[in-house]
PDB file of C-alpha atoms and ligand atoms in Angstrom:
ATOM      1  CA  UNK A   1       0.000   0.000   0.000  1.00 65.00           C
ATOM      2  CA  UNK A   2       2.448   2.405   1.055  1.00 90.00           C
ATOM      3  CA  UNK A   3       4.561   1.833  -1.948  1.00 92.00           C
ATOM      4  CA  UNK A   4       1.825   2.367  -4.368  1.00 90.00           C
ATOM      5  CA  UNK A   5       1.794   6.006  -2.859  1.00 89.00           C
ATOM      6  CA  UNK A   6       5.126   6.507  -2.904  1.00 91.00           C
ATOM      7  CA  UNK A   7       5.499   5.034  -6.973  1.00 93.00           C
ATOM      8  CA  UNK A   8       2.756   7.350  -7.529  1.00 93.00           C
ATOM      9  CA  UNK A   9       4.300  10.270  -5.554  1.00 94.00           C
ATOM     10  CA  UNK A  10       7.791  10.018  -7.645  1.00 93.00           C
ATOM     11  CA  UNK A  11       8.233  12.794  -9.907  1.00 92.00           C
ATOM     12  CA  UNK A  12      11.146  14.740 -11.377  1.00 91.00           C
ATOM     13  CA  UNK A  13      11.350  18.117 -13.393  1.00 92.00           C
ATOM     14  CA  UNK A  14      13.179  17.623 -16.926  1.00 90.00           C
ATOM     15  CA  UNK A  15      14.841  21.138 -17.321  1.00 89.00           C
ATOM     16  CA  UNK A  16      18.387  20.098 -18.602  1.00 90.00           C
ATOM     17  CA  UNK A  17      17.838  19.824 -22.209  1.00 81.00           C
ATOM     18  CA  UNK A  18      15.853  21.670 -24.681  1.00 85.00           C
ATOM     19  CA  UNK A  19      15.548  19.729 -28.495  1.00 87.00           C
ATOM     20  CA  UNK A  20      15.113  22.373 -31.006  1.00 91.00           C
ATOM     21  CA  UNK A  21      15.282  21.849 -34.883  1.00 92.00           C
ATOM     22  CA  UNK A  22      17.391  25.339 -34.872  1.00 93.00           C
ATOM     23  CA  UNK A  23      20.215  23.469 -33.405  1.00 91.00           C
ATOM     24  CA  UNK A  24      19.228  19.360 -33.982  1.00 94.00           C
ATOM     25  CA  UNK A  25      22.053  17.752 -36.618  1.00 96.00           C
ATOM     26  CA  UNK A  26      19.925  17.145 -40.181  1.00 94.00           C
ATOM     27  CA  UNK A  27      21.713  13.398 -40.375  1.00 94.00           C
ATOM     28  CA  UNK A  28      20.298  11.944 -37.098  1.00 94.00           C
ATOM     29  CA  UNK A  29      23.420   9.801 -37.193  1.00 95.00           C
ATOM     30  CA  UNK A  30      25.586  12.817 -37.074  1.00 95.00           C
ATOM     31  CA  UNK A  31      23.312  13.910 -33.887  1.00 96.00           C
ATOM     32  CA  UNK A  32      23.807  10.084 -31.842  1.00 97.00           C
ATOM     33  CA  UNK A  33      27.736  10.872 -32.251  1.00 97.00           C
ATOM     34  CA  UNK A  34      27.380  14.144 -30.689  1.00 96.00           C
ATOM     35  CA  UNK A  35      25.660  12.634 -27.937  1.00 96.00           C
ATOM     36  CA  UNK A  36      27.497   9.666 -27.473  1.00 97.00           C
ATOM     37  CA  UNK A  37      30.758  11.593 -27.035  1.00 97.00           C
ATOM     38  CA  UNK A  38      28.752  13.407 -24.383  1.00 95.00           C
ATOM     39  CA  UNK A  39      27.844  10.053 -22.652  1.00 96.00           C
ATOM     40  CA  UNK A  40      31.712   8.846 -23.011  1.00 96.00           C
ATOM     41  CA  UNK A  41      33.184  12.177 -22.100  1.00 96.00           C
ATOM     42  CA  UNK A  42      30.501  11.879 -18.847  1.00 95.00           C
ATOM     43  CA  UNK A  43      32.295   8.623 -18.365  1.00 94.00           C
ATOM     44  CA  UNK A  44      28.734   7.557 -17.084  1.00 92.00           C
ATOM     45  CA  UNK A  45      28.193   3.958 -15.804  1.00 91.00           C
ATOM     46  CA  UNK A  46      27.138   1.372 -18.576  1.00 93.00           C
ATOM     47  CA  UNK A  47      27.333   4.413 -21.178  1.00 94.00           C
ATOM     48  CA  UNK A  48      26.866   1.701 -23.846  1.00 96.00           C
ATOM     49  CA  UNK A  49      23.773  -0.320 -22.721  1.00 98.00           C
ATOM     50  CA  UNK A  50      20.567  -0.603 -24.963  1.00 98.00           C
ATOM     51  CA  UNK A  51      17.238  -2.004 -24.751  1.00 98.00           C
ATOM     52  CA  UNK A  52      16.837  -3.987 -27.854  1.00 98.00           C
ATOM     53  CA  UNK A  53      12.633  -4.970 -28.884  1.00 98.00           C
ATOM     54  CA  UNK A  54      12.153  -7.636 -31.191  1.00 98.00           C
ATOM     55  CA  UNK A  55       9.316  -9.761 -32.209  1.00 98.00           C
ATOM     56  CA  UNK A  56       8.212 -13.316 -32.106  1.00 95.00           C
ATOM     57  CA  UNK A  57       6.209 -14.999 -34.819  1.00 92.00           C
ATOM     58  CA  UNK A  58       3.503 -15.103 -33.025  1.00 93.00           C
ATOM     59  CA  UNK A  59       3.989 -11.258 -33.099  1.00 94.00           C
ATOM     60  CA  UNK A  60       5.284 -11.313 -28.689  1.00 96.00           C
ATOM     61  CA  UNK A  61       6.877  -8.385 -28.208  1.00 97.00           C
ATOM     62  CA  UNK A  62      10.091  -8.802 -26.210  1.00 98.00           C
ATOM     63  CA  UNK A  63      13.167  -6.753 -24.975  1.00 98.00           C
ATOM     64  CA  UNK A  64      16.622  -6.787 -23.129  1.00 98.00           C
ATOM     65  CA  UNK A  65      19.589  -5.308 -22.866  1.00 98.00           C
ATOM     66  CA  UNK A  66      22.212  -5.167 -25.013  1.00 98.00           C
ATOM     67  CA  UNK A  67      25.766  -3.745 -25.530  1.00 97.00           C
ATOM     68  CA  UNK A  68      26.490  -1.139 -28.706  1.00 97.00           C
ATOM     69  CA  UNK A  69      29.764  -2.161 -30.020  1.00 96.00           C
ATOM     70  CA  UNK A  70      29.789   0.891 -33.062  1.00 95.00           C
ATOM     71  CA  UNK A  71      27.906   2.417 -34.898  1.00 95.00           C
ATOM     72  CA  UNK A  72      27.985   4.703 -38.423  1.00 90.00           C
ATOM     73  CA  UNK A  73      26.094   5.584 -41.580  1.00 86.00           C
ATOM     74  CA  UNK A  74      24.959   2.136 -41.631  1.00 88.00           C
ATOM     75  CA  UNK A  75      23.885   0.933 -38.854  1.00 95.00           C
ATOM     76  CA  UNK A  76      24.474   0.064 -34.704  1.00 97.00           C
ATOM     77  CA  UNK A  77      26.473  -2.611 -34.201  1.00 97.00           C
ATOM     78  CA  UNK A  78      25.493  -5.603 -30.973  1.00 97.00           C
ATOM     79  CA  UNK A  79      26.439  -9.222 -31.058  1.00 95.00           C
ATOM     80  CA  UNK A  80      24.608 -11.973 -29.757  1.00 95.00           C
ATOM     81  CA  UNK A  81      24.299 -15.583 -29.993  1.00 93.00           C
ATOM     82  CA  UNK A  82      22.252 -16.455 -33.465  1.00 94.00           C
ATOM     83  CA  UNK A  83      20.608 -19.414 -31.546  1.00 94.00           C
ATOM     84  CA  UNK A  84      19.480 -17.069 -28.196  1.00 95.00           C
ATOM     85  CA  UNK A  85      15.815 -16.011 -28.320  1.00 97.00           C
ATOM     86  CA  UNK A  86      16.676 -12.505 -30.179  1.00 97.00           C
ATOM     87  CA  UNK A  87      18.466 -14.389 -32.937  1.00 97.00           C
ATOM     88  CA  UNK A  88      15.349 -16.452 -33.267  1.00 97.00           C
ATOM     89  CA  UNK A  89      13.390 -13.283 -33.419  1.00 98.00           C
ATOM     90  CA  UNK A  90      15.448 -11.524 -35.577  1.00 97.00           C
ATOM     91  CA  UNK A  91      15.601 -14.861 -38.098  1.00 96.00           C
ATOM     92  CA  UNK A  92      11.637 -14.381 -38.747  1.00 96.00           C
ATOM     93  CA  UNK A  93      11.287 -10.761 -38.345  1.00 96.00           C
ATOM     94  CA  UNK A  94      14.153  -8.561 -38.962  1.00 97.00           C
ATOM     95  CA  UNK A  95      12.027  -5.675 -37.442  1.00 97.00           C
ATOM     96  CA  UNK A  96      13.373  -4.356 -34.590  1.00 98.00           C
ATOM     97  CA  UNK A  97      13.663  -1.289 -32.368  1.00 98.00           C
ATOM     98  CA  UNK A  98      17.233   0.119 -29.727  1.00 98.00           C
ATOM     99  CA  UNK A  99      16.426   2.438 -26.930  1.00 98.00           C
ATOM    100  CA  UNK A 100      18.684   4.510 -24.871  1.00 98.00           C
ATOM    101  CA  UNK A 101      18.188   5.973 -21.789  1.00 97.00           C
ATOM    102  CA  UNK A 102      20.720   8.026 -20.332  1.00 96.00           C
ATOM    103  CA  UNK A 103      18.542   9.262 -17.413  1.00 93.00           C
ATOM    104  CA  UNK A 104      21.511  11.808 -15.868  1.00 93.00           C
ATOM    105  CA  UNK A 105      21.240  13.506 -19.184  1.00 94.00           C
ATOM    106  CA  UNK A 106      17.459  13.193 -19.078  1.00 94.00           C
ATOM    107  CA  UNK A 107      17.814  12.007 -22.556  1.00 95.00           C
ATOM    108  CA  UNK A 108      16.542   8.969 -24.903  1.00 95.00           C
ATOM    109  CA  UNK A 109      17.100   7.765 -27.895  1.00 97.00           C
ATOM    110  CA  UNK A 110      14.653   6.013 -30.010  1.00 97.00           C
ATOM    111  CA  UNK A 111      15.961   3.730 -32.802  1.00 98.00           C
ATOM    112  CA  UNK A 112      13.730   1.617 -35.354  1.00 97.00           C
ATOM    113  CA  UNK A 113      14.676  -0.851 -38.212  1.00 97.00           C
ATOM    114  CA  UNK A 114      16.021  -3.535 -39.645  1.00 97.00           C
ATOM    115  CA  UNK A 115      18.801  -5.788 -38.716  1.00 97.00           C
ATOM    116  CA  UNK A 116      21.199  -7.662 -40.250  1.00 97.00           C
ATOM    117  CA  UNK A 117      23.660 -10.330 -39.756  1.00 96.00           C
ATOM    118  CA  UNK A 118      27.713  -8.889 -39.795  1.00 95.00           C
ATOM    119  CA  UNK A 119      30.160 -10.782 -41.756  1.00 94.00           C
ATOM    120  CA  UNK A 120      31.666 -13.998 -40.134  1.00 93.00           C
ATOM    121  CA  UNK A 121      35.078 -11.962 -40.375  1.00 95.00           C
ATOM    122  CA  UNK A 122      33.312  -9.347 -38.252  1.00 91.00           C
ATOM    123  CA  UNK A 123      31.987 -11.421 -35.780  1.00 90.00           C
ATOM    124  CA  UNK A 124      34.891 -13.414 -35.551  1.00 89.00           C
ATOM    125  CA  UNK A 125      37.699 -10.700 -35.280  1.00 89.00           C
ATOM    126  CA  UNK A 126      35.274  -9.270 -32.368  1.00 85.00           C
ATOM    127  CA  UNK A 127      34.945 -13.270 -30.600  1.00 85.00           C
ATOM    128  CA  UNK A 128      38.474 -12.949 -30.577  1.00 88.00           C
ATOM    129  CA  UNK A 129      38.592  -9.528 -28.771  1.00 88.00           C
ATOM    130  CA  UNK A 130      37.149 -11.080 -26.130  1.00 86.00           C
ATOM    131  CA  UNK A 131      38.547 -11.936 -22.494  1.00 86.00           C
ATOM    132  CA  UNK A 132      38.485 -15.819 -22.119  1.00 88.00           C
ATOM    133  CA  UNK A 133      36.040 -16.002 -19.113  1.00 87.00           C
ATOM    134  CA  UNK A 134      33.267 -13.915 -21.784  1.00 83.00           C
ATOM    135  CA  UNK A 135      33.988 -16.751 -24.527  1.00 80.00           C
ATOM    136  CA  UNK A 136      33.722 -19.439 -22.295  1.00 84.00           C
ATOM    137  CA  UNK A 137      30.552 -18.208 -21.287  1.00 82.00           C
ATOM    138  CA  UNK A 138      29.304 -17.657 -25.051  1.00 79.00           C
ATOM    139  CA  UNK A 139      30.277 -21.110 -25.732  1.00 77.00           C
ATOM    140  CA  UNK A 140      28.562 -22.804 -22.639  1.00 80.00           C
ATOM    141  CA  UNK A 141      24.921 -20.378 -23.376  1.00 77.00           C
ATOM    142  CA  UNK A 142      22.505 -19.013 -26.405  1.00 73.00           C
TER     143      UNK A 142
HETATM  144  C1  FMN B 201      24.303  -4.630 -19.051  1.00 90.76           C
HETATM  145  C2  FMN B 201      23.945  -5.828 -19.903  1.00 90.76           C
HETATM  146  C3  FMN B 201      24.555  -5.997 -21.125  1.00 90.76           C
HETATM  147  C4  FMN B 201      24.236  -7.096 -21.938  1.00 90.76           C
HETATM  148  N1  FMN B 201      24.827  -7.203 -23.161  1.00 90.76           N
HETATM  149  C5  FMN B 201      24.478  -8.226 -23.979  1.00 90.76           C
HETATM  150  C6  FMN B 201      25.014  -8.295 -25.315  1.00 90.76           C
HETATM  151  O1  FMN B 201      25.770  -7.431 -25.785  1.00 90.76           O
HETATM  152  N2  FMN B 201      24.637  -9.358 -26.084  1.00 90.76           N
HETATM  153  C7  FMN B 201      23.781 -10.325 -25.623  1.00 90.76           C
HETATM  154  O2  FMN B 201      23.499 -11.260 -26.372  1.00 90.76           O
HETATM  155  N3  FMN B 201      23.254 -10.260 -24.377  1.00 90.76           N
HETATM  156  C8  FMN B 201      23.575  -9.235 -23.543  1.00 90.76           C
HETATM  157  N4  FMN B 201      23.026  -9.146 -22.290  1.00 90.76           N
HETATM  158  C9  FMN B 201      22.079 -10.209 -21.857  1.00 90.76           C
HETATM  159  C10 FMN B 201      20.688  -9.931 -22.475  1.00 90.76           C
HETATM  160  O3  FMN B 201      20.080  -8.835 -21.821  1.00 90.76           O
HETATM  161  C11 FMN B 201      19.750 -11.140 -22.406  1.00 90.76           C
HETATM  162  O4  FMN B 201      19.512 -11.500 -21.078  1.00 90.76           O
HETATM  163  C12 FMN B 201      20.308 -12.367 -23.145  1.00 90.76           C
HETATM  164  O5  FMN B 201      20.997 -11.989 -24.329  1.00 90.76           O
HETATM  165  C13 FMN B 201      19.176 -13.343 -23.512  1.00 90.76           C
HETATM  166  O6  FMN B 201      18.200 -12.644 -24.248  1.00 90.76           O
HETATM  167  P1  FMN B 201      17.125 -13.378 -25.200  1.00 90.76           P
HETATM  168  O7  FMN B 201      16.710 -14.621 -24.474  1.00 90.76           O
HETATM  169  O8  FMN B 201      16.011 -12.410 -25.324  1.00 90.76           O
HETATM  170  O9  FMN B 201      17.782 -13.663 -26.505  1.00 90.76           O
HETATM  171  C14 FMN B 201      23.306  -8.053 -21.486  1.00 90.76           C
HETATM  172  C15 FMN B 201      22.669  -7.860 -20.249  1.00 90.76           C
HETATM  173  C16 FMN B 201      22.985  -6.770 -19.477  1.00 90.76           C
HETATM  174  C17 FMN B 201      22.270  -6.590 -18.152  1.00 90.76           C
END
C-alpha cells in the first residue's frame, strides 16, 4: 500500500535539455555521435547499454539489454548468440527497435529498423577480442 503512494508520488522536473530543430544535426546519425561523445566524455556507468525490442512470430513483443559495439552511416552494431531467443526473433522478423536511456542527461534515444547479420570476419575478429572467461561463457549459453 504504502509503496503504491510513494510510486505514484515520484516525480522529477526535466529542465536540462531543450531539443530544437534550430540546433538538432539534419543526419540523425551525425546527432547520436554528438551525444554519445557526451555520454563517453561523462564517463557515465554502462554508457553503452541498450534495450533492444524484437518480435516473435507469433507477433510477442520482447526486450533486453544489449551492448552497442559501433555504430555509423549504416547501422548500430550488438552481437549476440544467433541461436538465443533474439536471434530467433530476428531470423523471422528482422524488425526491430534500440532504446537509450541516459537518465543523468534526461535524454533517450529512439531507434527503429532492420537488422542484419555482420560478416563472419566481423563477428569473428570481435569473438576474438574477447577476455576468455566472456567466450567461455558464449560457448557454454545461447
Ligand atoms: C548490461 C547488460 C549488457 C548485456 N549485453 C548483452 C550483449 O551485448 N549481447 C547479448 O546477447 N546479451 C547481452 N546481455 C544479456 C541480455 O540482456 C539477455 O539477457 C540475453 O541476451 C538473452 O536474451 P534473449 O533470451 O532475449 O535472446 C546483457 C545484459 C545486461 C544486463
Amino acid at each position: 500500500m504504502r509503496l503504491r503512494k510513494s510510486i505514484n508520488n515520484l516525480r522529477r522536473e526535466y529542465k536540462l535539455n531543450k531539443l530544437s530543430e534550430e540546433t538538432v544535426q539534419k543526419n540523425p546519425f551525425k546527432q547520436f555521435e554528438l551525444w554519445f561523445r557526451n555520454v563517453i566524455k561523462l564517463d557515465l556507468p554502462e554508457q553503452n547499454a541498450m534495450v533492444l525490442a524484437t518480435i516473435s512470430k507469433n507477433t510477442k513483443p520482447t526486450a533486453r539489454v544489449v551492448l552497442l559495439k559501433g555504430f555509423g552511416k549504416l547501422g548500430f552494431k550488438f552481437f549476440t548468440n544467433y541461436n538465443s531467443n533474439k536471434g530467433k526473433n530476428l531470423k523471422e522478423n528482422s524488425s526491430a527497435s534500440l532504446l537509450f536511456y541516459w537518465g543523468v542527461l534526461e535524454r533517450q534515444v529512439r531507434i527503429e529498423g532492420k537488422i542484419k547479420k555482420l560478416s563472419k570476419t566481423e563477428s569473428k575478429k570481435y569473438f576474438d577480442t574477447r577476455p576468455i572467461a566472456s567466450r567461455l561463457a558464449a560457448w557454454a549459453s545461447e
